[in-house]
Amino acid sequence: MHELSIAHSLVELAVEAAENSGIRRVQALYMKLGVLSGVVKEALEFSFDVVIEGTPLEGARLVIEDVPVKIFCPNCREARVLPEPFPMRCPLCGTKTGQVIEGREMELYALEGGEEDAGDDN
Amino acid sequence: MQETTISPRIVEIRQNVLKKNDLLARDLRKRFQETGVYVVNLVSSPGAGKTTLLTELLSRLGKRHKAAALVGDLATENDAERLRQSGAKVRQIITGTVCHLEADMIERTLEGWDLNEIDFLFIENVGNLVCPASYDLGENQRVVLFSVTEGEDKPVKYPTIVNSADLAIITKIDLAEAVEFQRERFYEALNDVRSGIPVLEVSVRTGEGIDEWITRLEADREAFEKATGSL
Ligand SMILES: [Zn+2]
């Protein structure tokens, strides 16, 4: 299970991003997770809760958006979303393809939080 | 003490969670390119015969090229010991509880090696078909190995790793008949997740496919050299 390593990387990235964007208290992390990312969502959620303890992210929610596989069909010359990750065939014409456009993402795409107003006591 | 108010807002980040690993992998790839090292990342389940095959490959490849290997293992040095019998430079990466290799482990383990003295570097990943898929190690190609004893539908059970691989190798092909390996079903499963992936069938016992693999590696390295003007 590598989700624990990934949760660590996620937290590290989020803490850095929060600092850079002036967010003092992170309330939620929004993440895109491709179905081909090789990451088990439940394991990541579990790991996240463990990893944030004692960090500036403590108490934050992890919101995961699943990204389906989008392939390029060389026959139709179109990008198409697959209902299932495999078989990797064009759902319209049945052509097999290995050209994955989306579905491997493991991306932190937004943080929700607040800047404490000026004059606070830190 | 003043009351603290928070005005919530959303900030777009859009960064790969494994950004740190990917940046490091990019640096490694650049270093390999500058020093002329062609890097192959091998992934498989435990028991697919990866170490045995790599030992045989290194023995043969070592006659014409300078080859080296890094081997990832949870706890023991056994695999490294076996690989050293090939005469190649070998280093072990003990990962402890970590089920995959990451770019920083590669970087640390290479310390002290003169990369100019290496033509081919093989990275034997930890026996696992799930976790290594997420980590770029700066390799030129990723090879996924399956043995005939693992069943024909194995590729569709591990679509992520297969989809990111450049070559599939079927090991223990001499046992195909004995275990009633259904070749067509296996190829079908493989093509369901990675259409058009090249496949090699090998056996360490009979030697089948190993020289073919070497020829392929030499061609790949040469093509890489032409494309980048690096070696
Ligand atoms: Zn199509």
PDB file of C-alpha atoms in Angstrom, chain B:
ATOM      1  CA  MET B   1      -7.310  39.303  22.320  1.00  0.00           C
ATOM      2  CA  GLN B   2      -9.192  40.131  19.196  1.00  0.00           C
ATOM      3  CA  GLU B   3     -11.735  37.803  17.785  1.00  0.00           C
ATOM      4  CA  THR B   4     -10.480  35.897  14.779  1.00  0.00           C
ATOM      5  CA  THR B   5     -12.615  35.775  11.706  1.00  0.00           C
ATOM      6  CA  ILE B   6     -12.022  33.638   8.700  1.00  0.00           C
ATOM      7  CA  SER B   7     -13.245  34.550   5.274  1.00  0.00           C
ATOM      8  CA  PRO B   8     -13.262  31.285   3.420  1.00  0.00           C
ATOM      9  CA  ARG B   9     -12.069  31.184  -0.136  1.00  0.00           C
ATOM     10  CA  ILE B  10     -10.928  28.677  -2.674  1.00  0.00           C
ATOM     11  CA  VAL B  11      -7.490  28.832  -4.205  1.00  0.00           C
ATOM     12  CA  GLU B  12      -6.612  26.882  -7.295  1.00  0.00           C
ATOM     13  CA  ILE B  13      -3.444  24.841  -6.928  1.00  0.00           C
ATOM     14  CA  ARG B  14      -3.330  22.365  -9.829  1.00  0.00           C
ATOM     15  CA  GLN B  15      -0.234  20.466  -8.896  1.00  0.00           C
ATOM     16  CA  ASN B  16       0.661  16.838  -9.164  1.00  0.00           C
ATOM     17  CA  VAL B  17       0.710  15.287  -5.719  1.00  0.00           C
ATOM     18  CA  LEU B  18       3.956  13.527  -6.545  1.00  0.00           C
ATOM     19  CA  LYS B  19       5.503  16.731  -7.873  1.00  0.00           C
ATOM     20  CA  LYS B  20       8.616  16.305  -5.755  1.00  0.00           C
ATOM     21  CA  ASN B  21       9.226  12.809  -7.049  1.00  0.00           C
ATOM     22  CA  ASP B  22       8.554  13.853 -10.629  1.00  0.00           C
ATOM     23  CA  LEU B  23      10.964  16.788 -10.473  1.00  0.00           C
ATOM     24  CA  LEU B  24      13.640  14.562  -9.034  1.00  0.00           C
ATOM     25  CA  ALA B  25      12.959  11.936 -11.705  1.00  0.00           C
ATOM     26  CA  ARG B  26      13.347  14.626 -14.333  1.00  0.00           C
ATOM     27  CA  ASP B  27      16.755  15.602 -12.923  1.00  0.00           C
ATOM     28  CA  LEU B  28      17.791  11.954 -12.830  1.00  0.00           C
ATOM     29  CA  ARG B  29      16.695  11.445 -16.432  1.00  0.00           C
ATOM     30  CA  LYS B  30      18.783  14.431 -17.464  1.00  0.00           C
ATOM     31  CA  ARG B  31      21.813  13.076 -15.620  1.00  0.00           C
ATOM     32  CA  PHE B  32      21.391   9.654 -17.210  1.00  0.00           C
ATOM     33  CA  GLN B  33      21.097  11.235 -20.615  1.00  0.00           C
ATOM     34  CA  GLU B  34      24.224  13.356 -20.139  1.00  0.00           C
ATOM     35  CA  THR B  35      26.292  10.389 -18.997  1.00  0.00           C
ATOM     36  CA  GLY B  36      24.913   7.953 -21.563  1.00  0.00           C
ATOM     37  CA  VAL B  37      23.110   5.578 -19.232  1.00  0.00           C
ATOM     38  CA  TYR B  38      20.072   3.784 -20.637  1.00  0.00           C
ATOM     39  CA  VAL B  39      17.710   2.947 -17.803  1.00  0.00           C
ATOM     40  CA  VAL B  40      15.164   0.144 -17.588  1.00  0.00           C
ATOM     41  CA  ASN B  41      12.650  -0.155 -14.740  1.00  0.00           C
ATOM     42  CA  LEU B  42      11.452  -3.730 -14.216  1.00  0.00           C
ATOM     43  CA  VAL B  43       8.190  -4.417 -12.436  1.00  0.00           C
ATOM     44  CA  SER B  44       6.408  -7.664 -11.615  1.00  0.00           C
ATOM     45  CA  SER B  45       4.657  -9.628  -8.908  1.00  0.00           C
ATOM     46  CA  PRO B  46       6.798 -11.568  -6.466  1.00  0.00           C
ATOM     47  CA  GLY B  47       7.723 -14.912  -7.979  1.00  0.00           C
ATOM     48  CA  ALA B  48       7.556 -13.881 -11.626  1.00  0.00           C
ATOM     49  CA  GLY B  49      11.217 -14.827 -11.961  1.00  0.00           C
ATOM     50  CA  LYS B  50      12.542 -11.292 -12.318  1.00  0.00           C
ATOM     51  CA  THR B  51      15.821 -11.772 -10.446  1.00  0.00           C
ATOM     52  CA  THR B  52      16.674 -15.028 -12.214  1.00  0.00           C
ATOM     53  CA  LEU B  53      15.965 -13.503 -15.599  1.00  0.00           C
ATOM     54  CA  LEU B  54      17.902 -10.338 -14.818  1.00  0.00           C
ATOM     55  CA  THR B  55      20.903 -12.370 -13.614  1.00  0.00           C
ATOM     56  CA  GLU B  56      20.931 -14.261 -16.924  1.00  0.00           C
ATOM     57  CA  LEU B  57      20.428 -11.087 -18.942  1.00  0.00           C
ATOM     58  CA  LEU B  58      23.237  -9.261 -17.149  1.00  0.00           C
ATOM     59  CA  SER B  59      25.642 -12.179 -17.656  1.00  0.00           C
ATOM     60  CA  ARG B  60      25.066 -12.084 -21.395  1.00  0.00           C
ATOM     61  CA  LEU B  61      24.774  -8.322 -21.798  1.00  0.00           C
ATOM     62  CA  GLY B  62      27.898  -7.827 -19.693  1.00  0.00           C
ATOM     63  CA  LYS B  63      30.026  -9.369 -22.431  1.00  0.00           C
ATOM     64  CA  ARG B  64      29.410  -6.409 -24.699  1.00  0.00           C
ATOM     65  CA  HIS B  65      28.320  -3.552 -22.458  1.00  0.00           C
ATOM     66  CA  LYS B  66      28.863  -2.131 -19.031  1.00  0.00           C
ATOM     67  CA  ALA B  67      25.755  -3.034 -17.114  1.00  0.00           C
ATOM     68  CA  ALA B  68      24.644  -2.280 -13.584  1.00  0.00           C
ATOM     69  CA  ALA B  69      21.601  -2.976 -11.470  1.00  0.00           C
ATOM     70  CA  LEU B  70      19.768  -1.513  -8.517  1.00  0.00           C
ATOM     71  CA  VAL B  71      17.482  -3.911  -6.758  1.00  0.00           C
ATOM     72  CA  GLY B  72      14.681  -2.887  -4.452  1.00  0.00           C
ATOM     73  CA  ASP B  73      13.692  -5.232  -1.707  1.00  0.00           C
ATOM     74  CA  LEU B  74      11.723  -4.976   1.497  1.00  0.00           C
ATOM     75  CA  ALA B  75      14.291  -6.518   3.790  1.00  0.00           C
ATOM     76  CA  THR B  76      16.937  -8.892   2.479  1.00  0.00           C
ATOM     77  CA  GLU B  77      20.109  -8.711   0.408  1.00  0.00           C
ATOM     78  CA  ASN B  78      19.388 -12.074  -1.242  1.00  0.00           C
ATOM     79  CA  ASP B  79      18.394 -10.718  -4.644  1.00  0.00           C
ATOM     80  CA  ALA B  80      21.449  -8.503  -4.841  1.00  0.00           C
ATOM     81  CA  GLU B  81      23.672 -11.473  -3.979  1.00  0.00           C
ATOM     82  CA  ARG B  82      22.149 -13.494  -6.791  1.00  0.00           C
ATOM     83  CA  LEU B  83      22.495 -10.633  -9.265  1.00  0.00           C
ATOM     84  CA  ARG B  84      26.171 -10.157  -8.367  1.00  0.00           C
ATOM     85  CA  GLN B  85      26.858 -13.619  -9.769  1.00  0.00           C
ATOM     86  CA  SER B  86      26.395 -12.044 -13.211  1.00  0.00           C
ATOM     87  CA  GLY B  87      29.489  -9.919 -12.661  1.00  0.00           C
ATOM     88  CA  ALA B  88      27.548  -6.671 -12.964  1.00  0.00           C
ATOM     89  CA  LYS B  89      27.751  -3.815 -10.505  1.00  0.00           C
ATOM     90  CA  VAL B  90      24.840  -4.260  -8.137  1.00  0.00           C
ATOM     91  CA  ARG B  91      23.448  -2.255  -5.288  1.00  0.00           C
ATOM     92  CA  GLN B  92      20.540  -3.053  -3.050  1.00  0.00           C
ATOM     93  CA  ILE B  93      17.882  -0.624  -1.937  1.00  0.00           C
ATOM     94  CA  ILE B  94      16.288  -1.809   1.270  1.00  0.00           C
ATOM     95  CA  THR B  95      12.886  -0.172   1.341  1.00  0.00           C
ATOM     96  CA  GLY B  96      11.755  -1.421   4.735  1.00  0.00           C
ATOM     97  CA  THR B  97       7.996  -1.036   4.786  1.00  0.00           C
ATOM     98  CA  VAL B  98       7.786   0.856   1.503  1.00  0.00           C
ATOM     99  CA  CYS B  99       6.312  -1.235  -1.302  1.00  0.00           C
ATOM    100  CA  HIS B 100       7.830   0.627  -4.244  1.00  0.00           C
ATOM    101  CA  LEU B 101      10.900   2.607  -5.229  1.00  0.00           C
ATOM    102  CA  GLU B 102      10.910   6.396  -5.385  1.00  0.00           C
ATOM    103  CA  ALA B 103      13.225   8.702  -7.315  1.00  0.00           C
ATOM    104  CA  ASP B 104      15.080   9.885  -4.213  1.00  0.00           C
ATOM    105  CA  MET B 105      15.982   6.293  -3.295  1.00  0.00           C
ATOM    106  CA  ILE B 106      17.539   5.880  -6.743  1.00  0.00           C
ATOM    107  CA  GLU B 107      19.461   9.119  -6.406  1.00  0.00           C
ATOM    108  CA  ARG B 108      20.830   8.196  -2.986  1.00  0.00           C
ATOM    109  CA  THR B 109      21.823   4.702  -4.042  1.00  0.00           C
ATOM    110  CA  LEU B 110      23.729   5.909  -7.087  1.00  0.00           C
ATOM    111  CA  GLU B 111      26.038   8.009  -4.940  1.00  0.00           C
ATOM    112  CA  GLY B 112      29.679   7.235  -5.635  1.00  0.00           C
ATOM    113  CA  TRP B 113      29.039   5.437  -8.911  1.00  0.00           C
ATOM    114  CA  ASP B 114      30.584   6.971 -12.001  1.00  0.00           C
ATOM    115  CA  LEU B 115      27.662   6.986 -14.396  1.00  0.00           C
ATOM    116  CA  ASN B 116      30.017   7.429 -17.336  1.00  0.00           C
ATOM    117  CA  GLU B 117      31.121   3.869 -16.613  1.00  0.00           C
ATOM    118  CA  ILE B 118      27.633   2.457 -17.170  1.00  0.00           C
ATOM    119  CA  ASP B 119      25.815   1.773 -20.456  1.00  0.00           C
ATOM    120  CA  PHE B 120      22.723   0.061 -19.122  1.00  0.00           C
ATOM    121  CA  LEU B 121      21.181   0.450 -15.692  1.00  0.00           C
ATOM    122  CA  PHE B 122      18.440  -1.940 -14.631  1.00  0.00           C
ATOM    123  CA  ILE B 123      16.211  -1.075 -11.733  1.00  0.00           C
ATOM    124  CA  GLU B 124      14.537  -4.114 -10.264  1.00  0.00           C
ATOM    125  CA  ASN B 125      11.521  -2.666  -8.531  1.00  0.00           C
ATOM    126  CA  VAL B 126       9.912  -4.159  -5.434  1.00  0.00           C
ATOM    127  CA  GLY B 127       7.747  -7.198  -6.311  1.00  0.00           C
ATOM    128  CA  ASN B 128       4.418  -5.429  -6.611  1.00  0.00           C
ATOM    129  CA  LEU B 129       2.235  -4.555  -9.590  1.00  0.00           C
ATOM    130  CA  VAL B 130       0.307  -1.710  -7.981  1.00  0.00           C
ATOM    131  CA  CYS B 131       2.437   0.800  -6.128  1.00  0.00           C
ATOM    132  CA  PRO B 132       5.455   1.138  -8.480  1.00  0.00           C
ATOM    133  CA  ALA B 133       3.074   2.372 -11.198  1.00  0.00           C
ATOM    134  CA  SER B 134       2.811   5.815  -9.650  1.00  0.00           C
ATOM    135  CA  TYR B 135       6.518   6.593  -9.395  1.00  0.00           C
ATOM    136  CA  ASP B 136       8.694   7.864 -12.202  1.00  0.00           C
ATOM    137  CA  LEU B 137      12.290   6.826 -11.532  1.00  0.00           C
ATOM    138  CA  GLY B 138      13.806   8.683 -14.468  1.00  0.00           C
ATOM    139  CA  GLU B 139      13.854   5.506 -16.542  1.00  0.00           C
ATOM    140  CA  ASN B 140      13.866   5.328 -20.340  1.00  0.00           C
ATOM    141  CA  GLN B 141      11.532   2.401 -20.398  1.00  0.00           C
ATOM    142  CA  ARG B 142       9.320   0.419 -18.090  1.00  0.00           C
ATOM    143  CA  VAL B 143       9.062  -3.322 -18.521  1.00  0.00           C
ATOM    144  CA  VAL B 144       6.301  -5.359 -16.935  1.00  0.00           C
ATOM    145  CA  LEU B 145       6.882  -9.074 -16.384  1.00  0.00           C
ATOM    146  CA  PHE B 146       4.319 -11.831 -15.998  1.00  0.00           C
ATOM    147  CA  SER B 147       5.004 -15.524 -15.659  1.00  0.00           C
ATOM    148  CA  VAL B 148       2.901 -18.197 -17.362  1.00  0.00           C
ATOM    149  CA  THR B 149       1.980 -19.494 -13.910  1.00  0.00           C
ATOM    150  CA  GLU B 150       0.155 -16.304 -12.924  1.00  0.00           C
ATOM    151  CA  GLY B 151      -2.961 -16.772 -15.043  1.00  0.00           C
ATOM    152  CA  GLU B 152      -4.114 -15.204 -18.282  1.00  0.00           C
ATOM    153  CA  ASP B 153      -6.186 -12.356 -16.841  1.00  0.00           C
ATOM    154  CA  LYS B 154      -3.414 -10.852 -14.714  1.00  0.00           C
ATOM    155  CA  PRO B 155      -2.939  -7.821 -17.025  1.00  0.00           C
ATOM    156  CA  VAL B 156      -6.531  -6.626 -16.587  1.00  0.00           C
ATOM    157  CA  LYS B 157      -6.206  -6.937 -12.827  1.00  0.00           C
ATOM    158  CA  TYR B 158      -3.318  -4.447 -12.914  1.00  0.00           C
ATOM    159  CA  PRO B 159      -4.302  -2.062 -15.723  1.00  0.00           C
ATOM    160  CA  THR B 160      -2.348   0.934 -14.434  1.00  0.00           C
ATOM    161  CA  ILE B 161       1.065  -0.679 -14.520  1.00  0.00           C
ATOM    162  CA  VAL B 162       0.402  -2.377 -17.850  1.00  0.00           C
ATOM    163  CA  ASN B 163      -0.817   0.829 -19.382  1.00  0.00           C
ATOM    164  CA  SER B 164       2.342   2.650 -18.358  1.00  0.00           C
ATOM    165  CA  ALA B 165       4.687  -0.091 -19.619  1.00  0.00           C
ATOM    166  CA  ASP B 166       6.692  -0.017 -22.849  1.00  0.00           C
ATOM    167  CA  LEU B 167       7.326  -3.740 -23.096  1.00  0.00           C
ATOM    168  CA  ALA B 168       5.755  -6.861 -21.605  1.00  0.00           C
ATOM    169  CA  ILE B 169       7.788  -9.987 -20.944  1.00  0.00           C
ATOM    170  CA  ILE B 170       6.266 -13.400 -20.349  1.00  0.00           C
ATOM    171  CA  THR B 171       8.637 -15.437 -18.214  1.00  0.00           C
ATOM    172  CA  LYS B 172       8.942 -19.210 -17.660  1.00  0.00           C
ATOM    173  CA  ILE B 173       7.597 -19.798 -21.147  1.00  0.00           C
ATOM    174  CA  ASP B 174       9.072 -23.322 -21.058  1.00  0.00           C
ATOM    175  CA  LEU B 175       6.336 -24.146 -18.542  1.00  0.00           C
ATOM    176  CA  ALA B 176       3.530 -22.865 -20.784  1.00  0.00           C
ATOM    177  CA  GLU B 177       2.346 -26.286 -21.840  1.00  0.00           C
ATOM    178  CA  ALA B 178       2.646 -27.845 -18.420  1.00  0.00           C
ATOM    179  CA  VAL B 179       0.466 -25.156 -16.819  1.00  0.00           C
ATOM    180  CA  GLU B 180      -1.862 -24.992 -19.836  1.00  0.00           C
ATOM    181  CA  PHE B 181      -1.079 -21.350 -20.426  1.00  0.00           C
ATOM    182  CA  GLN B 182      -3.606 -19.918 -22.880  1.00  0.00           C
ATOM    183  CA  ARG B 183      -1.497 -17.622 -24.955  1.00  0.00           C
ATOM    184  CA  GLU B 184      -4.307 -16.013 -26.920  1.00  0.00           C
ATOM    185  CA  ARG B 185      -6.314 -15.153 -23.845  1.00  0.00           C
ATOM    186  CA  PHE B 186      -3.266 -13.586 -22.255  1.00  0.00           C
ATOM    187  CA  TYR B 187      -2.470 -11.472 -25.314  1.00  0.00           C
ATOM    188  CA  GLU B 188      -6.088 -10.383 -25.516  1.00  0.00           C
ATOM    189  CA  ALA B 189      -6.039  -9.261 -21.866  1.00  0.00           C
ATOM    190  CA  LEU B 190      -2.776  -7.427 -22.417  1.00  0.00           C
ATOM    191  CA  ASN B 191      -4.121  -5.617 -25.463  1.00  0.00           C
ATOM    192  CA  ASP B 192      -7.286  -4.691 -23.622  1.00  0.00           C
ATOM    193  CA  VAL B 193      -5.271  -2.397 -21.394  1.00  0.00           C
ATOM    194  CA  ARG B 194      -2.282  -1.535 -23.561  1.00  0.00           C
ATOM    195  CA  SER B 195      -3.054  -1.924 -27.198  1.00  0.00           C
ATOM    196  CA  GLY B 196      -0.055  -2.689 -29.369  1.00  0.00           C
ATOM    197  CA  ILE B 197       2.414  -3.250 -26.541  1.00  0.00           C
ATOM    198  CA  PRO B 198       5.387  -5.331 -27.726  1.00  0.00           C
ATOM    199  CA  VAL B 199       5.721  -8.724 -26.025  1.00  0.00           C
ATOM    200  CA  LEU B 200       8.691 -11.014 -25.524  1.00  0.00           C
ATOM    201  CA  GLU B 201       8.425 -14.624 -24.398  1.00  0.00           C
ATOM    202  CA  VAL B 202      11.451 -15.792 -22.441  1.00  0.00           C
ATOM    203  CA  SER B 203      12.793 -18.730 -20.510  1.00  0.00           C
ATOM    204  CA  VAL B 204      15.936 -18.763 -18.407  1.00  0.00           C
ATOM    205  CA  ARG B 205      15.947 -22.567 -18.470  1.00  0.00           C
ATOM    206  CA  THR B 206      16.042 -22.887 -22.271  1.00  0.00           C
ATOM    207  CA  GLY B 207      17.505 -19.460 -23.007  1.00  0.00           C
ATOM    208  CA  GLU B 208      14.603 -18.621 -25.294  1.00  0.00           C
ATOM    209  CA  GLY B 209      14.045 -14.922 -25.924  1.00  0.00           C
ATOM    210  CA  ILE B 210      16.981 -13.591 -23.935  1.00  0.00           C
ATOM    211  CA  ASP B 211      19.252 -12.707 -26.834  1.00  0.00           C
ATOM    212  CA  GLU B 212      16.224 -11.229 -28.541  1.00  0.00           C
ATOM    213  CA  TRP B 213      15.710  -9.003 -25.512  1.00  0.00           C
ATOM    214  CA  ILE B 214      19.364  -7.915 -25.685  1.00  0.00           C
ATOM    215  CA  THR B 215      19.065  -7.085 -29.386  1.00  0.00           C
ATOM    216  CA  ARG B 216      15.994  -5.062 -28.552  1.00  0.00           C
ATOM    217  CA  LEU B 217      17.713  -3.205 -25.721  1.00  0.00           C
ATOM    218  CA  GLU B 218      20.661  -2.359 -27.950  1.00  0.00           C
ATOM    219  CA  ALA B 219      18.323  -1.035 -30.626  1.00  0.00           C
ATOM    220  CA  ASP B 220      16.348   0.978 -28.069  1.00  0.00           C
ATOM    221  CA  ARG B 221      19.512   2.506 -26.694  1.00  0.00           C
ATOM    222  CA  GLU B 222      20.737   3.350 -30.164  1.00  0.00           C
ATOM    223  CA  ALA B 223      17.423   4.947 -31.120  1.00  0.00           C
ATOM    224  CA  PHE B 224      17.552   6.963 -27.927  1.00  0.00           C
ATOM    225  CA  GLU B 225      21.076   8.064 -28.752  1.00  0.00           C
ATOM    226  CA  LYS B 226      19.984   9.226 -32.189  1.00  0.00           C
ATOM    227  CA  ALA B 227      16.969  11.054 -30.840  1.00  0.00           C
ATOM    228  CA  THR B 228      18.884  12.938 -28.170  1.00  0.00           C
ATOM    229  CA  GLY B 229      22.423  12.935 -29.505  1.00  0.00           C
ATOM    230  CA  SER B 230      23.467  12.067 -26.011  1.00  0.00           C
ATOM    231  CA  LEU B 231      25.447   8.860 -25.753  1.00  0.00           C
TER     232      LEU B 231
END
